[in-house]
Amino acid sequence: MNILARIRRIPFWSWIWFILGALYFLLPLYATVNFSLRMERDVIGFKAYVRAFEDPDFLKTFMYSNMLALMTILASIILIVPTAYWIRLRLPEARRVVEFITLLPFVVPAIILVFGLIRIYSSPIKIPFTDTTLLQPLTTFEIGTDILIVAGYVVLGLPYMYRSVDTGMRTVDVRTLTEAAQSLGASWFTIIVKVILPNIRAALLSGALLTFAIVVGEVTLASFLGVPAFGPYLFLLGQHRAYEPAALSFASFLLTWLAMGLIQLFTGGQGQASGAH
Amino acid sequence: MTHLSLKNVSKHFGDFTAVNDFNLDVNKGEFVSFLGPSGCGKTTTLRMIAGFEIPSTGQITINGADITNKAPSQRNVGMVFQSYALFPNMTVAQNIGFGLRIRKEKEADVVDRVKEMLAIINLEKKADSYPYQLSGGQMQRVALGRALAIRPEVLLLDEPLSALDAKIRIALRAEIRGIQQKLGITAIYVTHDQEEALSLSDRIVVMREGEMDQVGTPFQIYNFPTTVFVANFVGTLNNASAEVVDPAKSIIAIDGIQFESAVDLKERKKGDKVRVAIRPERFNFVSQEKKANIVDCRIENITFLGSIVRIQVMIGNSKFYMDTFNNPFLELPKIGDKDQVTCSREAVLVLDE
Ligand SMILES: Nc1ncnc2c1ncn2[C@@H]1O[C@H](COP(=O)(O)OP(=O)(O)OP(=O)(O)O)[C@@H](O)[C@H]1O
Ligand SMILES: [Mg+2]
């Protein structure tokens, strides 16, 4: 009754815009699903899905991208958590500069990032001002390229990860918590592991899932650095096949939704543990 | 016996002096309050004792050992914050046990000590609750238990009650004092609430703009303020400029109306400008009680404050408040009435202009 009454109170035009928006979003999705189910003539079935998942390259590239995503998430946590923590604690005046830096990936296109990376790291790494070579060009061997691409992904994920972590730290007042822990005798390591990390885990998770979503679908960096990642695979598949890419697109949609659901679940759980006073 | 000692402690932030030449010896088991208006350097001083700020000059010792430059985690000083600062991811019991587990005490000892603290703060039933499930007063009690669990040398409290509402503030105030006395722990308590400082402390340090203005027992601070600032900040105070009339007999005059004081004025000369301060509750109507100073006045205003009635009178051209207990059987004067008031010689404080 109550809900019905409330729905009725929403103005007519709001409904129109809402429905239009929903259609704009849902129609293509519906078309994709519908199309992906019609690989066999006159039969609705999952053949396209079976085909797509059966392709050994699918599994290989997908696992590889997952590995990249994991590395990226780890690297960005190690880079960003201490940075954001230190800024909150000791260098509040540095916040603006760091926020600006973290927003750069929105301004500088990935294509420019990847060309920069290739230009700099396709020559051997030397000790400055000498001819002693430290390392072969990173682009010439597999692990080197992996390092490069993970570094690139850390940059691309920076806006999401930094913002999540920083917001997480704001909501728990890390500064006072740190001082409380210090006065109880805790070392820096203990403070970060036992006090800070557990209290920003929801923020870390949402940052991690967003990073994951970016890395798994990324095409530009992966194809220009020539790694066997999922993004370029999907792109290639799209050029040669019709039904399988549709199936995979929908599958990745589901994956994203699952991720969002997980965020909701964990942040909901953490909202309880942190609680507002 | 001196337990905590601050010697010539100053703190500068850039060219701003937050605390200037602070000197204080605190005895073991003593409860000392830092009282003063916002920005006077109370928190900064407390944070230097805790180790969150390093003094620009001076020395801080506990039991004679210099701790001026020690890390906060090495000082064994308990701290209670205005915002409670409980760890949201831990239960009440885990919060209280945190410091002990960091000290790697035996788990059985930790459990015992946590139980003991829970009994002291009267929250045994909430051991497994999370902070978000507690009220503000309960959270602050947990914070107190957590700070005390490590058996700190000194307990520091920075406006621990100011986020709570009035009723709980008064109840918890008494509880804090009770626990402090029971454990015999040395405590420093920061507040800008004079009533809190007066009711809790063994001694009060009144601070102004980074300086110590007066140090004394609540009794001394309230009854014998040595500066106009202290007199004004602690309690309500009438003060008016006056002139010394007879230094030998300690007689001064406000707008020509003479008052006799108990303060020795032999150091001053006839005609010196001074400030006279009289607490509102020291005035009485002449009809009720006969005292030394009897002066004419006119009733300006009457405010009902519950147990007390505050009457504003004009003595000469100066405004004075007087407080009388609310007595429903006594007739109050009317606004505009002429009357006479009196106060004892001891009530007339003479301060520098
Ligand atoms: N880190 C800092 N950098 C610069 N100035 C500071 C710093 N900390 C404190 N101050 C200044 O020192 C002065 C004293 O601050 P403090 O926090 O000790 O005041 P307080 O007496 O505790 O006041 P309140 O009752 O408002 O808490 C203030 O003017 C404040 O602006
Ligand atoms: Mg303060």
PDB file of N, CA, C and O in Angstrom, chain B residues 229-258:
ATOM      1  N   PHE B 229      41.394  37.380  34.352  1.00  0.00           N
ATOM      2  CA  PHE B 229      41.042  36.321  33.404  1.00  0.00           C
ATOM      3  C   PHE B 229      40.491  35.099  34.133  1.00  0.00           C
ATOM      4  O   PHE B 229      39.424  34.582  33.798  1.00  0.00           O
ATOM      5  N   VAL B 230      41.222  34.639  35.144  1.00  0.00           N
ATOM      6  CA  VAL B 230      40.774  33.456  35.896  1.00  0.00           C
ATOM      7  C   VAL B 230      39.437  33.756  36.561  1.00  0.00           C
ATOM      8  O   VAL B 230      38.498  32.956  36.494  1.00  0.00           O
ATOM      9  N   ALA B 231      39.343  34.915  37.181  1.00  0.00           N
ATOM     10  CA  ALA B 231      38.114  35.281  37.871  1.00  0.00           C
ATOM     11  C   ALA B 231      36.927  35.247  36.920  1.00  0.00           C
ATOM     12  O   ALA B 231      35.845  34.780  37.268  1.00  0.00           O
ATOM     13  N   ASN B 232      37.133  35.705  35.709  1.00  0.00           N
ATOM     14  CA  ASN B 232      36.059  35.749  34.730  1.00  0.00           C
ATOM     15  C   ASN B 232      35.747  34.391  34.146  1.00  0.00           C
ATOM     16  O   ASN B 232      34.608  34.069  33.863  1.00  0.00           O
ATOM     17  N   PHE B 233      36.819  33.594  33.935  1.00  0.00           N
ATOM     18  CA  PHE B 233      36.615  32.329  33.230  1.00  0.00           C
ATOM     19  C   PHE B 233      35.963  31.299  34.134  1.00  0.00           C
ATOM     20  O   PHE B 233      35.188  30.471  33.687  1.00  0.00           O
ATOM     21  N   VAL B 234      36.319  31.336  35.420  1.00  0.00           N
ATOM     22  CA  VAL B 234      35.797  30.330  36.347  1.00  0.00           C
ATOM     23  C   VAL B 234      34.636  30.937  37.128  1.00  0.00           C
ATOM     24  O   VAL B 234      34.825  31.809  37.951  1.00  0.00           O
ATOM     25  N   GLY B 235      33.451  30.471  36.836  1.00  0.00           N
ATOM     26  CA  GLY B 235      32.281  31.008  37.513  1.00  0.00           C
ATOM     27  C   GLY B 235      31.876  32.350  36.936  1.00  0.00           C
ATOM     28  O   GLY B 235      32.575  32.920  36.107  1.00  0.00           O
ATOM     29  N   THR B 236      30.753  32.856  37.390  1.00  0.00           N
ATOM     30  CA  THR B 236      30.321  34.186  36.968  1.00  0.00           C
ATOM     31  C   THR B 236      30.932  35.193  37.928  1.00  0.00           C
ATOM     32  O   THR B 236      31.040  34.927  39.113  1.00  0.00           O
ATOM     33  N   LEU B 237      31.356  36.286  37.404  1.00  0.00           N
ATOM     34  CA  LEU B 237      31.998  37.248  38.275  1.00  0.00           C
ATOM     35  C   LEU B 237      31.595  38.658  37.894  1.00  0.00           C
ATOM     36  O   LEU B 237      31.575  39.014  36.733  1.00  0.00           O
ATOM     37  N   ASN B 238      31.260  39.429  38.922  1.00  0.00           N
ATOM     38  CA  ASN B 238      31.057  40.853  38.695  1.00  0.00           C
ATOM     39  C   ASN B 238      32.414  41.499  38.758  1.00  0.00           C
ATOM     40  O   ASN B 238      33.199  41.202  39.654  1.00  0.00           O
ATOM     41  N   ASN B 239      32.722  42.352  37.810  1.00  0.00           N
ATOM     42  CA  ASN B 239      33.895  43.150  38.071  1.00  0.00           C
ATOM     43  C   ASN B 239      33.733  44.538  37.520  1.00  0.00           C
ATOM     44  O   ASN B 239      33.052  44.762  36.529  1.00  0.00           O
ATOM     45  N   ALA B 240      34.299  45.469  38.229  1.00  0.00           N
ATOM     46  CA  ALA B 240      34.140  46.867  37.863  1.00  0.00           C
ATOM     47  C   ALA B 240      35.440  47.582  38.201  1.00  0.00           C
ATOM     48  O   ALA B 240      36.182  47.142  39.084  1.00  0.00           O
ATOM     49  N   SER B 241      35.692  48.670  37.483  1.00  0.00           N
ATOM     50  CA  SER B 241      36.914  49.401  37.816  1.00  0.00           C
ATOM     51  C   SER B 241      36.639  50.255  39.055  1.00  0.00           C
ATOM     52  O   SER B 241      35.525  50.723  39.284  1.00  0.00           O
ATOM     53  N   ALA B 242      37.677  50.404  39.870  1.00  0.00           N
ATOM     54  CA  ALA B 242      37.505  51.118  41.133  1.00  0.00           C
ATOM     55  C   ALA B 242      38.790  51.884  41.449  1.00  0.00           C
ATOM     56  O   ALA B 242      39.779  51.775  40.730  1.00  0.00           O
ATOM     57  N   GLU B 243      38.710  52.622  42.516  1.00  0.00           N
ATOM     58  CA  GLU B 243      39.830  53.461  42.895  1.00  0.00           C
ATOM     59  C   GLU B 243      40.159  53.180  44.355  1.00  0.00           C
ATOM     60  O   GLU B 243      39.250  53.016  45.175  1.00  0.00           O
ATOM     61  N   VAL B 244      41.452  53.119  44.666  1.00  0.00           N
ATOM     62  CA  VAL B 244      41.832  52.907  46.060  1.00  0.00           C
ATOM     63  C   VAL B 244      41.578  54.205  46.831  1.00  0.00           C
ATOM     64  O   VAL B 244      42.013  55.282  46.422  1.00  0.00           O
ATOM     65  N   VAL B 245      40.829  54.086  47.945  1.00  0.00           N
ATOM     66  CA  VAL B 245      40.506  55.269  48.749  1.00  0.00           C
ATOM     67  C   VAL B 245      41.408  55.342  49.977  1.00  0.00           C
ATOM     68  O   VAL B 245      41.963  56.388  50.294  1.00  0.00           O
ATOM     69  N   ASP B 246      41.541  54.200  50.639  1.00  0.00           N
ATOM     70  CA  ASP B 246      42.354  54.175  51.842  1.00  0.00           C
ATOM     71  C   ASP B 246      43.134  52.858  51.892  1.00  0.00           C
ATOM     72  O   ASP B 246      42.589  51.838  52.317  1.00  0.00           O
ATOM     73  N   PRO B 247      44.406  52.902  51.452  1.00  0.00           N
ATOM     74  CA  PRO B 247      45.174  51.657  51.379  1.00  0.00           C
ATOM     75  C   PRO B 247      45.314  50.991  52.747  1.00  0.00           C
ATOM     76  O   PRO B 247      45.251  49.770  52.850  1.00  0.00           O
ATOM     77  N   ALA B 248      45.460  51.754  53.801  1.00  0.00           N
ATOM     78  CA  ALA B 248      45.685  51.180  55.125  1.00  0.00           C
ATOM     79  C   ALA B 248      44.476  50.362  55.582  1.00  0.00           C
ATOM     80  O   ALA B 248      44.610  49.281  56.146  1.00  0.00           O
ATOM     81  N   LYS B 249      43.267  50.881  55.321  1.00  0.00           N
ATOM     82  CA  LYS B 249      42.058  50.181  55.752  1.00  0.00           C
ATOM     83  C   LYS B 249      41.453  49.313  54.650  1.00  0.00           C
ATOM     84  O   LYS B 249      40.340  48.804  54.804  1.00  0.00           O
ATOM     85  N   SER B 250      42.195  49.169  53.526  1.00  0.00           N
ATOM     86  CA  SER B 250      41.704  48.380  52.396  1.00  0.00           C
ATOM     87  C   SER B 250      40.334  48.860  51.914  1.00  0.00           C
ATOM     88  O   SER B 250      39.418  48.077  51.734  1.00  0.00           O
ATOM     89  N   ILE B 251      40.213  50.175  51.756  1.00  0.00           N
ATOM     90  CA  ILE B 251      38.941  50.688  51.256  1.00  0.00           C
ATOM     91  C   ILE B 251      39.108  51.169  49.829  1.00  0.00           C
ATOM     92  O   ILE B 251      40.056  51.878  49.498  1.00  0.00           O
ATOM     93  N   ILE B 252      38.170  50.727  48.970  1.00  0.00           N
ATOM     94  CA  ILE B 252      38.163  51.164  47.580  1.00  0.00           C
ATOM     95  C   ILE B 252      36.783  51.736  47.277  1.00  0.00           C
ATOM     96  O   ILE B 252      35.840  51.565  48.055  1.00  0.00           O
ATOM     97  N   ALA B 253      36.684  52.408  46.128  1.00  0.00           N
ATOM     98  CA  ALA B 253      35.380  52.972  45.781  1.00  0.00           C
ATOM     99  C   ALA B 253      35.050  52.699  44.324  1.00  0.00           C
ATOM    100  O   ALA B 253      35.893  52.824  43.446  1.00  0.00           O
ATOM    101  N   ILE B 254      33.806  52.274  44.119  1.00  0.00           N
ATOM    102  CA  ILE B 254      33.286  52.103  42.765  1.00  0.00           C
ATOM    103  C   ILE B 254      32.334  53.258  42.524  1.00  0.00           C
ATOM    104  O   ILE B 254      31.316  53.378  43.207  1.00  0.00           O
ATOM    105  N   ASP B 255      32.633  54.110  41.578  1.00  0.00           N
ATOM    106  CA  ASP B 255      31.811  55.289  41.314  1.00  0.00           C
ATOM    107  C   ASP B 255      31.507  56.048  42.607  1.00  0.00           C
ATOM    108  O   ASP B 255      30.366  56.454  42.851  1.00  0.00           O
ATOM    109  N   GLY B 256      32.504  56.157  43.471  1.00  0.00           N
ATOM    110  CA  GLY B 256      32.311  56.901  44.715  1.00  0.00           C
ATOM    111  C   GLY B 256      31.658  56.109  45.833  1.00  0.00           C
ATOM    112  O   GLY B 256      31.570  56.567  46.962  1.00  0.00           O
ATOM    113  N   ILE B 257      31.187  54.894  45.509  1.00  0.00           N
ATOM    114  CA  ILE B 257      30.563  54.086  46.554  1.00  0.00           C
ATOM    115  C   ILE B 257      31.638  53.212  47.179  1.00  0.00           C
ATOM    116  O   ILE B 257      32.309  52.447  46.497  1.00  0.00           O
ATOM    117  N   GLN B 258      31.798  53.336  48.497  1.00  0.00           N
ATOM    118  CA  GLN B 258      32.944  52.698  49.132  1.00  0.00           C
ATOM    119  C   GLN B 258      32.688  51.244  49.509  1.00  0.00           C
ATOM    120  O   GLN B 258      31.591  50.869  49.925  1.00  0.00           O
TER     121      GLN B 258
END
